PDB file of C-alpha atoms in Angstrom:
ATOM      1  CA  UNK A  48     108.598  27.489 120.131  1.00  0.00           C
ATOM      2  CA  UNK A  49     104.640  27.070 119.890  1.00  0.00           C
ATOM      3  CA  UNK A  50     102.358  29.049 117.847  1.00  0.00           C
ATOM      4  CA  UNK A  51      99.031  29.795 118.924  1.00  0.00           C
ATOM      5  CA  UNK A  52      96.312  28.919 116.312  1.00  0.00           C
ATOM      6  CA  UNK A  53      92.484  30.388 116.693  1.00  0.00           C
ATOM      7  CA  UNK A  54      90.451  27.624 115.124  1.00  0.00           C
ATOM      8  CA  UNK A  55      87.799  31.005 114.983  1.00  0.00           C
ATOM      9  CA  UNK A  56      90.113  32.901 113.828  1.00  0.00           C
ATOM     10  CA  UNK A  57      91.541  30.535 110.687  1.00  0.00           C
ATOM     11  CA  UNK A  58      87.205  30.317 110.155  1.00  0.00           C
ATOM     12  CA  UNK A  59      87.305  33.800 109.479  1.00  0.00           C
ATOM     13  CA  UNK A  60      90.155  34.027 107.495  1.00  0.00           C
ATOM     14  CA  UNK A  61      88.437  31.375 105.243  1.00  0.00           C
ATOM     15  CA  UNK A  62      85.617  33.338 105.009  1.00  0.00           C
ATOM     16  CA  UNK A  63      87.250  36.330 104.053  1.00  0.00           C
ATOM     17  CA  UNK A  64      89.012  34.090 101.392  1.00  0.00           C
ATOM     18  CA  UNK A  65      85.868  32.719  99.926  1.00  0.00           C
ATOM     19  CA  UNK A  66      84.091  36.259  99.900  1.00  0.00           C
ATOM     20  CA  UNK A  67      87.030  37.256  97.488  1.00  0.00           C
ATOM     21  CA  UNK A  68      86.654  34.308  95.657  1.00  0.00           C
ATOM     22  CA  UNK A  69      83.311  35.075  94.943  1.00  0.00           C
ATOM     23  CA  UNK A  70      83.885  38.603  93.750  1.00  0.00           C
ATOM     24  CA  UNK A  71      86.946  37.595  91.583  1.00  0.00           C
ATOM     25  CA  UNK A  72      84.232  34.916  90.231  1.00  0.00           C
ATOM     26  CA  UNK A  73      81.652  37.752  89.408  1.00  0.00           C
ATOM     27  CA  UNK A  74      84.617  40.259  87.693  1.00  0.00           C
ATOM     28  CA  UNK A  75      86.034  37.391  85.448  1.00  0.00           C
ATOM     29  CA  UNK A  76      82.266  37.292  84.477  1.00  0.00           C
ATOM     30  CA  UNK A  77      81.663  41.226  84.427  1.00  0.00           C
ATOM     31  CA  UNK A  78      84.781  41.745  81.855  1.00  0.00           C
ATOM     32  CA  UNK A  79      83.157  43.034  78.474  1.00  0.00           C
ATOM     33  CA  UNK A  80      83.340  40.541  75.681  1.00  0.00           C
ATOM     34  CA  UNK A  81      82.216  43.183  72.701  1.00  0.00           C
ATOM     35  CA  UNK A  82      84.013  42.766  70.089  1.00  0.00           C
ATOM     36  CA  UNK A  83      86.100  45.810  69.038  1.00  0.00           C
ATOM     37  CA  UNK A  84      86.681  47.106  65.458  1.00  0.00           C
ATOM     38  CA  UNK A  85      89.839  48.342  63.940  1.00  0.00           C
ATOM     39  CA  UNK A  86      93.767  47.277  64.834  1.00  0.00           C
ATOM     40  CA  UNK A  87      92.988  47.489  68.366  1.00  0.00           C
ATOM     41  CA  UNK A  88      90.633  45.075  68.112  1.00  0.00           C
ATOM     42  CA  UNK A  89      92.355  41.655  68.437  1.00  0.00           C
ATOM     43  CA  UNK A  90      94.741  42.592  70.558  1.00  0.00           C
ATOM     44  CA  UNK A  91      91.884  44.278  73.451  1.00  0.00           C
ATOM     45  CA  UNK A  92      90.238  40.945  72.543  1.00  0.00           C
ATOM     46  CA  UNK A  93      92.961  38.970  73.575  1.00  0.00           C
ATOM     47  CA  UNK A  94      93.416  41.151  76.552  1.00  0.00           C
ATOM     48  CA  UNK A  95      89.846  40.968  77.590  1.00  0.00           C
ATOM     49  CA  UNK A  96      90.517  36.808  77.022  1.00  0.00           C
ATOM     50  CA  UNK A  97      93.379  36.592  79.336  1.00  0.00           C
ATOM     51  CA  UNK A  98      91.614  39.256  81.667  1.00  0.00           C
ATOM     52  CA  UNK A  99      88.732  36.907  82.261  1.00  0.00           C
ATOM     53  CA  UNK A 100      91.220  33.567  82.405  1.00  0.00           C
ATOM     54  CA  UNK A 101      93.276  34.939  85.038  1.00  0.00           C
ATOM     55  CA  UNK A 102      90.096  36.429  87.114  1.00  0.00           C
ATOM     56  CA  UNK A 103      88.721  32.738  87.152  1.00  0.00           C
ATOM     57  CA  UNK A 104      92.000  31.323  87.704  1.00  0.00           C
ATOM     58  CA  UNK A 105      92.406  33.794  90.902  1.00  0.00           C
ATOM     59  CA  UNK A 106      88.816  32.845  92.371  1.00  0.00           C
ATOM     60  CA  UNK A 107      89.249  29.150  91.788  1.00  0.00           C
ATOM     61  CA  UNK A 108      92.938  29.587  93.768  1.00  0.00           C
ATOM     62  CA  UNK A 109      91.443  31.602  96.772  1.00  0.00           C
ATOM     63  CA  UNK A 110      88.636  29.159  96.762  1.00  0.00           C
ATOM     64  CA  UNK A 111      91.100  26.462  97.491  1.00  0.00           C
ATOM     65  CA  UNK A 112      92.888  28.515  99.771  1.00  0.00           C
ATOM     66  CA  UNK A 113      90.064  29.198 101.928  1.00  0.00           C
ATOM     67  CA  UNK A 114      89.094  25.299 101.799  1.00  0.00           C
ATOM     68  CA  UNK A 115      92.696  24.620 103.035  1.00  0.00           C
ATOM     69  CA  UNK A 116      92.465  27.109 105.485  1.00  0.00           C
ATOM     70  CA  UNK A 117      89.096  25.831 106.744  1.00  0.00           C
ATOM     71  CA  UNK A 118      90.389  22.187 106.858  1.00  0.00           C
ATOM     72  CA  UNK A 119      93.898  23.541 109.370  1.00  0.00           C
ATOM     73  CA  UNK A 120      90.903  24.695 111.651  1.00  0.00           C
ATOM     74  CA  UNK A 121      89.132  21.243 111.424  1.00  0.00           C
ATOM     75  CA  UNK A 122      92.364  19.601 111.910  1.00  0.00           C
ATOM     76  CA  UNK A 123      93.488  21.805 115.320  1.00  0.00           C
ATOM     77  CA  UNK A 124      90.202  21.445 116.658  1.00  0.00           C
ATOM     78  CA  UNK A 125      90.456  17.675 116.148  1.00  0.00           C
ATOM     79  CA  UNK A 126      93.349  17.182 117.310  1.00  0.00           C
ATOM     80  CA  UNK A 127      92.697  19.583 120.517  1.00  0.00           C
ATOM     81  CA  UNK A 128      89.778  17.351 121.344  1.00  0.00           C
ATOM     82  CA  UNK A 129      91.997  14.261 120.772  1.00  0.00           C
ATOM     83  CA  UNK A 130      94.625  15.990 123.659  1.00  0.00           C
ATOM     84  CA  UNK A 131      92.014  17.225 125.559  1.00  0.00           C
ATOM     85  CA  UNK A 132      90.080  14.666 127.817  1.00  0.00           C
ATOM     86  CA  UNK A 133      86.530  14.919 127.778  1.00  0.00           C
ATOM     87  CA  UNK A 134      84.301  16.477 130.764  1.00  0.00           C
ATOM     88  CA  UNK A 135      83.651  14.298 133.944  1.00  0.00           C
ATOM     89  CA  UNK A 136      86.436  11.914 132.744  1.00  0.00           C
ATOM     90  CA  UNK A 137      89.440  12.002 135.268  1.00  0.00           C
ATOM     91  CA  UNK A 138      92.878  12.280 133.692  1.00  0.00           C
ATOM     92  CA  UNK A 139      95.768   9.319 135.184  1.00  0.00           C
ATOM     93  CA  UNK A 140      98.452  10.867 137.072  1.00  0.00           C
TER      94      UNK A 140
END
């Protein structure tokens, strides 16, 4: 079984990965941190705590992701230049 892998396609991917990083970045910034008076307070306090942690949490992840993602492309294009022999050069039969 092979699979076919798009080094320009895994790029994109990673791009698309990082772009969503970025805007889970900007809403675990962009969650109001007002506090809030009576019994709801603390606990939409809390809320808005974990809301942010798991926001940053998410972009650093997808960050990563798209890094890993990124590096698979590296790696296939390395290795298909490695396979591959280079222009002009003749090939042993």
């Amino acid at each position: 079984m092979s699979i076919e892998v798009v080094p320009a396609e895994l790029y994109a991917l990673a791009g698309i990965l990082r772009a969503a990083a970025d805007r889970a970045g900007r809403a675990a910034t962009e969650v109001p941190d007002e506090a809030v008076g009576g019994p709801v307070g603390p606990p939409l306090q809390a809320f808005t705590e974990t809301l942010r942690t798991a926001a940053g949490c998410l972009a650093g992840e997808l960050r990563w992701l798209g890094s890993a993602v990124a590096g698979a492309a590296d790696s296939w294009l390395g290795l298909d230049g490695s396979l591959l022999p280079r222009r002009g050069v003749g090939v042993p039969e």
